[in-house]
PDB file of C-alpha atoms and ligand atoms in Angstrom:
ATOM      1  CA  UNK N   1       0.000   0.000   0.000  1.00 83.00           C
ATOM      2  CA  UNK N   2       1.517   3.517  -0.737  1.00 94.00           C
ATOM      3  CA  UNK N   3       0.085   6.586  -0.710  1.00 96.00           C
ATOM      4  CA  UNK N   4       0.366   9.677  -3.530  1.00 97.00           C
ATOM      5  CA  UNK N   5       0.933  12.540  -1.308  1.00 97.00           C
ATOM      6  CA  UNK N   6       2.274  12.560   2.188  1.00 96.00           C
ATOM      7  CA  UNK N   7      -0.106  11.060   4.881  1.00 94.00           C
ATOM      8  CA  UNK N   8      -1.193  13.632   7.557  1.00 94.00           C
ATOM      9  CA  UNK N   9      -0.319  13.050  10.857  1.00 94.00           C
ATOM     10  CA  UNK N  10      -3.197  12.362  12.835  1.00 96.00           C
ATOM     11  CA  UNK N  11      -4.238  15.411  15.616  1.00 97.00           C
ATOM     12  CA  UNK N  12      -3.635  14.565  19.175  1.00 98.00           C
ATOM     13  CA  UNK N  13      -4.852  15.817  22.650  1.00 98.00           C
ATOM     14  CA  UNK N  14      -2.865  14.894  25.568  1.00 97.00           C
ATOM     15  CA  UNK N  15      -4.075  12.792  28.215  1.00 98.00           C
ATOM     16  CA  UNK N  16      -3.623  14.403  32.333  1.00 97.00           C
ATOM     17  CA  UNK N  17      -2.183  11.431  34.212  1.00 95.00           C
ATOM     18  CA  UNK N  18      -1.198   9.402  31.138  1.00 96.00           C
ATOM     19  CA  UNK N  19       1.448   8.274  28.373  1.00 96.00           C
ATOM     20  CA  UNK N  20      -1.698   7.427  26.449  1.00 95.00           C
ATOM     21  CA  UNK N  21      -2.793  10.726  23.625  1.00 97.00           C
ATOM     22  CA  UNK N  22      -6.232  11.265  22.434  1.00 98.00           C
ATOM     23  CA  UNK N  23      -6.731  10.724  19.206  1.00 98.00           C
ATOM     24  CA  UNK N  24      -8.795  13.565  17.677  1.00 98.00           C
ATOM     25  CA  UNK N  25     -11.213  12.424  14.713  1.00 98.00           C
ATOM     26  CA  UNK N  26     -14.181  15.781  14.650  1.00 98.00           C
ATOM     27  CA  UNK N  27     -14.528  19.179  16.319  1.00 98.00           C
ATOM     28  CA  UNK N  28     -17.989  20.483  17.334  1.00 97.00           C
ATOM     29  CA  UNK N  29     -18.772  23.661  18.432  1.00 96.00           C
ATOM     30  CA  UNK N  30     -21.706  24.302  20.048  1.00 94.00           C
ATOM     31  CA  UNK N  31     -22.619  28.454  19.741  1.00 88.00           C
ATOM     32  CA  UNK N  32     -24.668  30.512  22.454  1.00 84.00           C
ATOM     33  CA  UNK N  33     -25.127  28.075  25.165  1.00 89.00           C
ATOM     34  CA  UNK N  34     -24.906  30.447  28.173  1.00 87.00           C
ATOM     35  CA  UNK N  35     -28.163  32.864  28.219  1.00 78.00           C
ATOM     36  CA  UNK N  36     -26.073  35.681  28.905  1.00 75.00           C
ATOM     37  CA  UNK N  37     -23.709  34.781  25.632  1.00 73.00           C
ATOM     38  CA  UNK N  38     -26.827  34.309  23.442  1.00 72.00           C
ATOM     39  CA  UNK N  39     -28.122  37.961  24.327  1.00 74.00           C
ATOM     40  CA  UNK N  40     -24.886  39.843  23.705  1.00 75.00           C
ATOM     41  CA  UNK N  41     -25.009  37.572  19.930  1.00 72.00           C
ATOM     42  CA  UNK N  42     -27.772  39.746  19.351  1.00 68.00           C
ATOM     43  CA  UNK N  43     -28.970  36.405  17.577  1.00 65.00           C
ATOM     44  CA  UNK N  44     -30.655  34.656  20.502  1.00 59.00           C
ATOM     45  CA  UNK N  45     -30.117  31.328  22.316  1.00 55.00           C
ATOM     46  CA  UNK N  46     -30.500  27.803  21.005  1.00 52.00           C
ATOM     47  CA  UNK N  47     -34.125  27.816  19.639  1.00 54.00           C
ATOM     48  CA  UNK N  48     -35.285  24.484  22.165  1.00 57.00           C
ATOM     49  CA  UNK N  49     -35.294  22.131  19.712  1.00 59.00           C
ATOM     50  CA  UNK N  50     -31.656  21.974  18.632  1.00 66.00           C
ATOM     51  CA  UNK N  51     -28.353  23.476  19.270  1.00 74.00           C
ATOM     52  CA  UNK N  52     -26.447  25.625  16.619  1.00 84.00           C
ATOM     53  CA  UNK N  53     -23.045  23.673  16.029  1.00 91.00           C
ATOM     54  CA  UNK N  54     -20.131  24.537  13.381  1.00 92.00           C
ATOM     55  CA  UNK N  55     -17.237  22.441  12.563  1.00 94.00           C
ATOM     56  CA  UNK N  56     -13.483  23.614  13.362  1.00 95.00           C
ATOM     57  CA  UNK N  57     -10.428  21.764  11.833  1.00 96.00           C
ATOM     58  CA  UNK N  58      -9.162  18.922  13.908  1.00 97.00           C
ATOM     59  CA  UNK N  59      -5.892  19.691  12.626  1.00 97.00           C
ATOM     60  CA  UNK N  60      -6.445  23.147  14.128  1.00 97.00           C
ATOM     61  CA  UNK N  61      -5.400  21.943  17.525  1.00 98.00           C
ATOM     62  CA  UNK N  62      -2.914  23.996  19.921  1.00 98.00           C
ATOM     63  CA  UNK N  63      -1.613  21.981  23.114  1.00 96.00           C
ATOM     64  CA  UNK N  64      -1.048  23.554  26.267  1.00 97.00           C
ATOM     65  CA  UNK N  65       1.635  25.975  26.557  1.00 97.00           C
ATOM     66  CA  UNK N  66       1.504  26.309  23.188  1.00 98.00           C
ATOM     67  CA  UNK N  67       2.270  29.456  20.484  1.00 98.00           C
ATOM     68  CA  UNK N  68      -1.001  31.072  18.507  1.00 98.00           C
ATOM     69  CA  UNK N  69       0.439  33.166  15.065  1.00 98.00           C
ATOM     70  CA  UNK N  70      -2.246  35.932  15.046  1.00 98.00           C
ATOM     71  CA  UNK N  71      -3.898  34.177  11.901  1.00 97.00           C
ATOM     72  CA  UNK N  72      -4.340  36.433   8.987  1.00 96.00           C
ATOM     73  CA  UNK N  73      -7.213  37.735   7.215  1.00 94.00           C
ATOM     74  CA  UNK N  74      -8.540  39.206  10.675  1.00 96.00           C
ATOM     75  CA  UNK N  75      -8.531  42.227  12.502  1.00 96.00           C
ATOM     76  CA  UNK N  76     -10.587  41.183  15.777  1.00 97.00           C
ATOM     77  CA  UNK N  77      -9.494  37.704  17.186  1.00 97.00           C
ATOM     78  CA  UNK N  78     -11.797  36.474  20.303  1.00 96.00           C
ATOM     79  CA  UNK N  79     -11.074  33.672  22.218  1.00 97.00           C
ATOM     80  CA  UNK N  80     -14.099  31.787  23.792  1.00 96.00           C
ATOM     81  CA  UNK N  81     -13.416  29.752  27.235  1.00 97.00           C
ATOM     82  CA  UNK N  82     -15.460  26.551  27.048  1.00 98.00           C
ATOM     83  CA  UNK N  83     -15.756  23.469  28.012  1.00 98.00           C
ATOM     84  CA  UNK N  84     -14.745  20.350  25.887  1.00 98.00           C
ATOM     85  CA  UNK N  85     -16.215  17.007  25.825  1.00 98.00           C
ATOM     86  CA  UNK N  86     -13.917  14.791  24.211  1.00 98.00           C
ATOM     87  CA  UNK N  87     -15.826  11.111  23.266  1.00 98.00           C
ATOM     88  CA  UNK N  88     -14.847   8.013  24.331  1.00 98.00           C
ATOM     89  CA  UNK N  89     -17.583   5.786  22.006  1.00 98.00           C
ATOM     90  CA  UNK N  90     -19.349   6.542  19.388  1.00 97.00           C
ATOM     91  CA  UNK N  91     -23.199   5.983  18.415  1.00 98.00           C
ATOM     92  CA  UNK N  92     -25.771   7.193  16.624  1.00 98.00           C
ATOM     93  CA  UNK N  93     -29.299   8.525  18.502  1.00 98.00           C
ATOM     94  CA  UNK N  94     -28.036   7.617  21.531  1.00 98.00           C
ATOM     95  CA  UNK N  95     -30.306   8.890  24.302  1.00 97.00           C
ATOM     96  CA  UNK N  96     -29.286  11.661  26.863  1.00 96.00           C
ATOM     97  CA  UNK N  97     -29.736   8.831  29.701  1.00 97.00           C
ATOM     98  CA  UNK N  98     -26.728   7.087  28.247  1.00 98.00           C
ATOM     99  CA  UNK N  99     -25.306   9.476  26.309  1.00 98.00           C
ATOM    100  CA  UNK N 100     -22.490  10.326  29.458  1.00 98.00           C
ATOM    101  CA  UNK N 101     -21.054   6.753  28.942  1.00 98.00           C
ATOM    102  CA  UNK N 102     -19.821   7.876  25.830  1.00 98.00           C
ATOM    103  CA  UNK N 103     -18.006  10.225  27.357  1.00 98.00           C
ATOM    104  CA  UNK N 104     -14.344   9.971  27.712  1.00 98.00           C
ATOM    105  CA  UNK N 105     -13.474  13.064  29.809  1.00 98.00           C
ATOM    106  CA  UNK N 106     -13.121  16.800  29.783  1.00 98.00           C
ATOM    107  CA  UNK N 107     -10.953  19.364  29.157  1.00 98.00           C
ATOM    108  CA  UNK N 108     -10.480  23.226  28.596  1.00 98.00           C
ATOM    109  CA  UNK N 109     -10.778  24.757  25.149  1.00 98.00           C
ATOM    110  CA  UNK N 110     -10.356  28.147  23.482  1.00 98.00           C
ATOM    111  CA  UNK N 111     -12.721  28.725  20.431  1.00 97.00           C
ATOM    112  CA  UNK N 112     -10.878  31.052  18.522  1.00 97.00           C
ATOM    113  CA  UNK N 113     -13.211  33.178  16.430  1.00 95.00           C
ATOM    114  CA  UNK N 114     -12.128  35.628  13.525  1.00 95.00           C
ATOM    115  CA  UNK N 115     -15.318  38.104  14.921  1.00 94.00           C
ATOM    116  CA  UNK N 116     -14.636  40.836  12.146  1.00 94.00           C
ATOM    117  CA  UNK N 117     -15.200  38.408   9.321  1.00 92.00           C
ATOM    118  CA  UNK N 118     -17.915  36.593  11.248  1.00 91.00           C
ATOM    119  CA  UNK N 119     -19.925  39.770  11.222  1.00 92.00           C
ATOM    120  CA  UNK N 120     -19.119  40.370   7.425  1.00 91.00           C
ATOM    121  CA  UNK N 121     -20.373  37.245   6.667  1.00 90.00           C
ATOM    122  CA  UNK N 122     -23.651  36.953   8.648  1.00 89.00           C
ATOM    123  CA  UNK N 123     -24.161  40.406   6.646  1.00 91.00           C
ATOM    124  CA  UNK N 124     -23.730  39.339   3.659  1.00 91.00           C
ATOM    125  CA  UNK N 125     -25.120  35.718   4.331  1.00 91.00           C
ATOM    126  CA  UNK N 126     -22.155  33.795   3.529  1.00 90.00           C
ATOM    127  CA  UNK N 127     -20.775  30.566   4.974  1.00 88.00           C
ATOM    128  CA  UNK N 128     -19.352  30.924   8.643  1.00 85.00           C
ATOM    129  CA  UNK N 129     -17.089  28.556   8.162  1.00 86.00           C
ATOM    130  CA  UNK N 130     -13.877  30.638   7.440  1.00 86.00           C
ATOM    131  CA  UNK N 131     -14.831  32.286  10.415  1.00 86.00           C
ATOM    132  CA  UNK N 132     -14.299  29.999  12.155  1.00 90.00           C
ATOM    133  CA  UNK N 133     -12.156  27.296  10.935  1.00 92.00           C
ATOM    134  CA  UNK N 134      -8.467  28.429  10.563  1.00 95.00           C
ATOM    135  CA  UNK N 135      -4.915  27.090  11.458  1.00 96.00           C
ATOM    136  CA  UNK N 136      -4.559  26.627  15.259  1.00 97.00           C
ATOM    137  CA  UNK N 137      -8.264  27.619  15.775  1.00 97.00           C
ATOM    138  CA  UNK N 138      -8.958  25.133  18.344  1.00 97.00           C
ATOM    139  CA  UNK N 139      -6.235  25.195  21.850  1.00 98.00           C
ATOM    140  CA  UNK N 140      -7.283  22.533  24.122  1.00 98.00           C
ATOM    141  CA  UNK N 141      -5.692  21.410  27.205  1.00 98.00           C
ATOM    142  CA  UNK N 142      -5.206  17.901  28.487  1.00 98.00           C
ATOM    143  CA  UNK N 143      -7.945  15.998  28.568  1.00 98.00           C
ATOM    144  CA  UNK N 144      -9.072  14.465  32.806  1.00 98.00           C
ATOM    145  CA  UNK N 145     -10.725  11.180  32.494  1.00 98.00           C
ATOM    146  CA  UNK N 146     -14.290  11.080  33.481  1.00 98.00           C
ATOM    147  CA  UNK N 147     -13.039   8.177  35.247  1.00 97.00           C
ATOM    148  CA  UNK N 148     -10.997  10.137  37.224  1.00 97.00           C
ATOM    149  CA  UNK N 149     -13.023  13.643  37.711  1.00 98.00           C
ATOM    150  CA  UNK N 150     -16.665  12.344  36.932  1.00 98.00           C
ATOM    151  CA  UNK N 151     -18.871  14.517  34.690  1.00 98.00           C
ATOM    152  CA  UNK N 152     -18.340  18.460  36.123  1.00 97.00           C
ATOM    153  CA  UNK N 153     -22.324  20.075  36.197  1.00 96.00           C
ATOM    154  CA  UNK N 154     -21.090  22.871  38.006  1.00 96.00           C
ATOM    155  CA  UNK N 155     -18.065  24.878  38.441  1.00 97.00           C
ATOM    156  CA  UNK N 156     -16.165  28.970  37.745  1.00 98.00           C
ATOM    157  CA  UNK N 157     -15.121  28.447  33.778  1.00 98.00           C
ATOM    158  CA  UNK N 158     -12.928  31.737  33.432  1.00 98.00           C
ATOM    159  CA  UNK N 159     -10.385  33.206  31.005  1.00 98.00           C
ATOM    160  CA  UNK N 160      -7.520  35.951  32.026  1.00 98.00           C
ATOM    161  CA  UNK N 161      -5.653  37.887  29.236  1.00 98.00           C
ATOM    162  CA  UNK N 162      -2.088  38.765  30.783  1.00 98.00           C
ATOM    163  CA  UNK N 163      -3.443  38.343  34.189  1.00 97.00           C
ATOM    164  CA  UNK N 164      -6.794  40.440  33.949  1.00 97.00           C
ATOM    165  CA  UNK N 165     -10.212  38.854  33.716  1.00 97.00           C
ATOM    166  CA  UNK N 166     -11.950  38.666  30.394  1.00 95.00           C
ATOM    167  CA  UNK N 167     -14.895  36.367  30.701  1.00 95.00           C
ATOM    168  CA  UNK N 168     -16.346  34.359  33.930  1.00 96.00           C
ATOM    169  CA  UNK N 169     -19.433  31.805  33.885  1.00 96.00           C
ATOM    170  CA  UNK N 170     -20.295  28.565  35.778  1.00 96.00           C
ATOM    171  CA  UNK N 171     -20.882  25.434  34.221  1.00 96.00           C
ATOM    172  CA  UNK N 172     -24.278  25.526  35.495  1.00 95.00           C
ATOM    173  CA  UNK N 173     -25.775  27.868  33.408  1.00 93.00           C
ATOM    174  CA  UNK N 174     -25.115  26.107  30.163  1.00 93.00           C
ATOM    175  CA  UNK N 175     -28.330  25.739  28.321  1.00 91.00           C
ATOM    176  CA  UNK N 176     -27.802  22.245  26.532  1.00 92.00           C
ATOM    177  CA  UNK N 177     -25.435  20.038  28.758  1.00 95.00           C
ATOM    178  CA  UNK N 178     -23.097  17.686  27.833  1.00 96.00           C
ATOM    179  CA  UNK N 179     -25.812  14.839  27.930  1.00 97.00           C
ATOM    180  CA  UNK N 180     -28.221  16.711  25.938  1.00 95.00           C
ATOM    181  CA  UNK N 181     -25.660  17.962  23.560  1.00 95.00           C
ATOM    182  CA  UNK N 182     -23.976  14.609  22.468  1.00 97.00           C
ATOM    183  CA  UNK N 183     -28.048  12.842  22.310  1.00 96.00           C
ATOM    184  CA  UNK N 184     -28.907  16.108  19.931  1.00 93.00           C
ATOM    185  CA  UNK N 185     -25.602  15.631  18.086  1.00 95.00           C
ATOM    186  CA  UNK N 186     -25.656  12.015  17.780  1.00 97.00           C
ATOM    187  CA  UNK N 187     -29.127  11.939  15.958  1.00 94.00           C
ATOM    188  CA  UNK N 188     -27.487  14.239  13.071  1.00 93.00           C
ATOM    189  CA  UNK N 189     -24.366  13.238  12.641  1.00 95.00           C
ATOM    190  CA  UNK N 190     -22.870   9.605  14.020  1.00 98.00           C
ATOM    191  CA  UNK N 191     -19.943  10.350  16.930  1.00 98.00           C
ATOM    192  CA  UNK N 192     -16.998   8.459  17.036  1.00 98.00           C
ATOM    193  CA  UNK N 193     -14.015   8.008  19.452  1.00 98.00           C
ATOM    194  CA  UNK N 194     -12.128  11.172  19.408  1.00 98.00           C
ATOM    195  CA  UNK N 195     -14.879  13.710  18.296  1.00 98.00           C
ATOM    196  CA  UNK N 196     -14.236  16.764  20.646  1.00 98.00           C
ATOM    197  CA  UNK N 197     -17.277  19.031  21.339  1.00 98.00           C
ATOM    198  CA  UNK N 198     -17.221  22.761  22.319  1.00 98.00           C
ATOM    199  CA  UNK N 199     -19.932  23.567  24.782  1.00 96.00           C
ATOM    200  CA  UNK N 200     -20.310  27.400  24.645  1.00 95.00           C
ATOM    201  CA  UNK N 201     -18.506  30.068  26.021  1.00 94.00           C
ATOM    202  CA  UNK N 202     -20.085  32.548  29.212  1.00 94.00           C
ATOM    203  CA  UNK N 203     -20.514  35.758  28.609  1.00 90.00           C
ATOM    204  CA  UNK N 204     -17.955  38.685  27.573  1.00 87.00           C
ATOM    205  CA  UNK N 205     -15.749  37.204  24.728  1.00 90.00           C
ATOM    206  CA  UNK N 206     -13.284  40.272  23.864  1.00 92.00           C
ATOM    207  CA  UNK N 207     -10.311  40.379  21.033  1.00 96.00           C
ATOM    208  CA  UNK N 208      -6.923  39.475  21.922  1.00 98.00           C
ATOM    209  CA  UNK N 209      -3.284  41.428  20.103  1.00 98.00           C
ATOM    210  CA  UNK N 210      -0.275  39.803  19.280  1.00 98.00           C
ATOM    211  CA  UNK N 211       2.084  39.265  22.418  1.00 98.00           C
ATOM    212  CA  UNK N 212      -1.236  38.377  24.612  1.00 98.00           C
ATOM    213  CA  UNK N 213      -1.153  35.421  27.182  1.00 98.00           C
ATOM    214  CA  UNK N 214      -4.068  33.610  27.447  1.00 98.00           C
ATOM    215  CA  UNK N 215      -5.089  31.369  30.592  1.00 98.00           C
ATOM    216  CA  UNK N 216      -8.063  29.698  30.737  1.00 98.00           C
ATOM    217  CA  UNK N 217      -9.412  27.201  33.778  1.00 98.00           C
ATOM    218  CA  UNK N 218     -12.741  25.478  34.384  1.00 98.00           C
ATOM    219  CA  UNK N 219     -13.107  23.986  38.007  1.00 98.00           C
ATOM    220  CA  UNK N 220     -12.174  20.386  38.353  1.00 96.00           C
ATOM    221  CA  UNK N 221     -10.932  19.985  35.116  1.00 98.00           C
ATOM    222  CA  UNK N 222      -8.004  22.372  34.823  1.00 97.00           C
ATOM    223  CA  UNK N 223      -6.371  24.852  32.717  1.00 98.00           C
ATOM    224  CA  UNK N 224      -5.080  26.185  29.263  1.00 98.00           C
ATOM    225  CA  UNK N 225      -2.071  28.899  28.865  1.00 98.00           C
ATOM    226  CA  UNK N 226      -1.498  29.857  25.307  1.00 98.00           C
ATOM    227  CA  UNK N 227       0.317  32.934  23.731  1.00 98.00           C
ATOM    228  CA  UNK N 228      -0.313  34.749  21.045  1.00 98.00           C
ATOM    229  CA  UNK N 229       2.451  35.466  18.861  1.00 98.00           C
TER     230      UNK N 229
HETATM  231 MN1  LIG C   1     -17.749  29.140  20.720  1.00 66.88          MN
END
């Protein structure tokens, strides 16, 4: 077997407490899933039947510690603190009962958002997906087993830029939770091991510069320090 271009390498998320790296197949987002973050949207919340979810590159991924180049093409680059649910097994309709034992654990996530071009494309009704879909879009830290932390309902999510606080929320104020999410998600598109899924980011999301150092942290799961370079 041989293959006519290079193969890519296939994106990783580390593992707290392990040798063992996640490997990363999909990444959801899920948009406006704090009440407080839908208002500001000006475009609402999640209409109750379904949540709004884009698609970011899995090779997009940024490790902790890790080096963001200001991507290009933008003048206003936001950074979303939210909570990732990274999948364990996959399925297809799988019901929000048992849709946590699908779950392979959590970890903290920056949704990097080009906001300038966002709003130039809801404007002129174009796709979002350039928006939001970029090279090293999607910083995530090390992913804690649920076996080891459980499944976090509640808990300060928070992001600090250079040590000052940009956005603060608790995990109990997400509209869809990670149960309901992955049953709504599941009956549109199958999951497999190593799907990630963005839950939403709090209120307050607000552009970072070049030179910018980024720390996110979510209670019980842990935290994400990135630079922007
Ligand atoms: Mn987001």
């Amino acid at each position: 077997m041989s293959y006519a271009v290079p193969v890519p390498v296939v994106p990783t998320a580390r593992v707290a407490g392990s040798e063992a790296l996640f490997p990363v197949r999909r990444v959801y987002t899920v948009g406006r899933n704090y009440v407080a973050h839908a208002r500001e949207t000006g475009l609402g919340g999640s209409d109750g039947s379904r949540p709004g979810v884009s698609l970011r590159p899995a090779d997009g991924l940024v490790a902790e510690g890790g080096d963001i180049p200001y991507p290009p093409g933008t003048a206003e680059l936001d950074p979303e603190i939210e909570m990732v649910v990274a999948m364990g097994r996959g399925g297809s309709d799988i019901p929000p009962a048992r849709a946590l034992e699908h779950v392979f654990g959590y970890a903290v996530g920056f949704d990097l958002i080009r906001r300038d071009v966002l709003r130039d494309c809801i404007k002129h009704q174009h796709s979002w997906d350039l928006c939001k879909s970029f090279d090293h879009s999607v910083p995530v830290s090390a992913i804690q087993p649920a076996a080891r932390i459980g499944h976090p309902t509640r808990g300060a999510i928070w992001i600090t830029v250079n040590g000052a606080e940009r956005q603060r929320g608790d995990l109990a104020d997400l509209i869809w939770s990670p149960a309901e999410i992955v049953a709504r998600l599941s009956a549109l598109a199958r999951l497999e091991p190593g799907d990630l899924i963005f839950t939403g980011t709090p209120k307050g999301p607000r552009a970072v510069v070049r030179g910018d150092r980024l720390h996110g942290h979510i209670d019980g799961i842990g935290n994400l320090h990135v630079r922007i370079v």
